[in-house]
Amino acid sequence: MIHIHRADNYETMSRKAADLIFAQILLKPDCVLGLATGSSPVGIYRELVKDYAAGRIDFTNVTSVNLDEYRGLSGDHPQSYRYFMNEHLFDHVNIDKARTFVPDGLSENPDRSCADYDALIDTLGGIDLQLLGIGHNGHIGFNEPGDFFAKGTHCVTLSERTIEANKRFFASAADVPKQAFSMGIQNIMQVRKIVLVASGADKAEALHAALYGEITPRVPASILQLHPEVHVFVDEAAISC
Ligand code: GLP
């Protein structure tokens, strides 16, 4: 079941989505949050940091698991997703960093560490709320369009389109890692509640295909149509088609 929450602009969209995460933490203070990177959720993190600074929200008992990480980047590399999470959220709230999990970009045994990441999610009792952005090709996490829906955490070879879209964070396209570790579609489908954020006209086509198109691994986000509780937060531009 997909619920669409419209907002006039990115700021309002971010606040509305932050309210849902805020509500999740009130509902279950020891919840497991699945977190995402990219520019789409930055506004949400900004709002949550404000809520924390104002004494409205407490992350003491929250655990987080991130969707993905670039292969080959250490957590102190400024473009790594671990670094991103520290910079945008973890360093500014009272979450216990030992309870924040991001796939290990430097793993020397990828099969093992991917299986361990799946086992970790199981041990935590599953994910209560998963935050997602969407790529221009309909990817979620780093699950790229393909012939089948990937199940668990796995190593992905990034598409040219994704490298192109993400090069803005690096000195050049050549510096963007070619692979990443990502939760799989099954990990994402098994969460209790999904919050997807999309902003800007450049996301409109991918979002439309995901929400209303055929359910196909060619548009990985389309599988969300089968999930029992998906909240899609959009600004007007993102639903302009
Ligand atoms: C990356 C991330 C995704 C994210 C996507 C869109 O590929 N792995 O999790 O959703 O980019 O990013 P943005 O929000 O910057 O458009």
Tab-separated table of C-alpha atoms in Angstrom, residues 4 6-7 198 200-201 203-204 207 211-212 232 234-241:
chain	number	residue	atom	x	y	z
A	4	ILE	CA	1.742	9.700	-1.170
A	6	ARG	CA	2.881	15.898	-1.301
A	7	ALA	CA	4.739	19.038	-0.344
A	198	ALA	CA	12.047	12.131	-4.016
A	200	GLY	CA	13.040	17.546	-8.234
A	201	ALA	CA	11.835	17.141	-11.809
A	203	LYS	CA	13.206	12.177	-10.466
A	204	ALA	CA	9.680	12.440	-11.920
A	207	LEU	CA	9.156	7.837	-9.620
A	211	LEU	CA	4.681	3.887	-8.463
A	212	TYR	CA	2.458	3.208	-11.462
A	232	VAL	CA	6.344	8.440	-0.448
A	234	VAL	CA	7.522	14.203	-2.807
A	235	ASP	CA	7.775	17.809	-3.787
A	236	GLU	CA	5.639	19.052	-6.679
A	237	ALA	CA	8.463	18.762	-9.202
A	238	ALA	CA	8.985	15.076	-8.500
A	239	ILE	CA	5.404	14.259	-9.465
A	240	SER	CA	5.309	16.539	-12.469
A	241	CYS	CA	4.796	13.756	-15.012
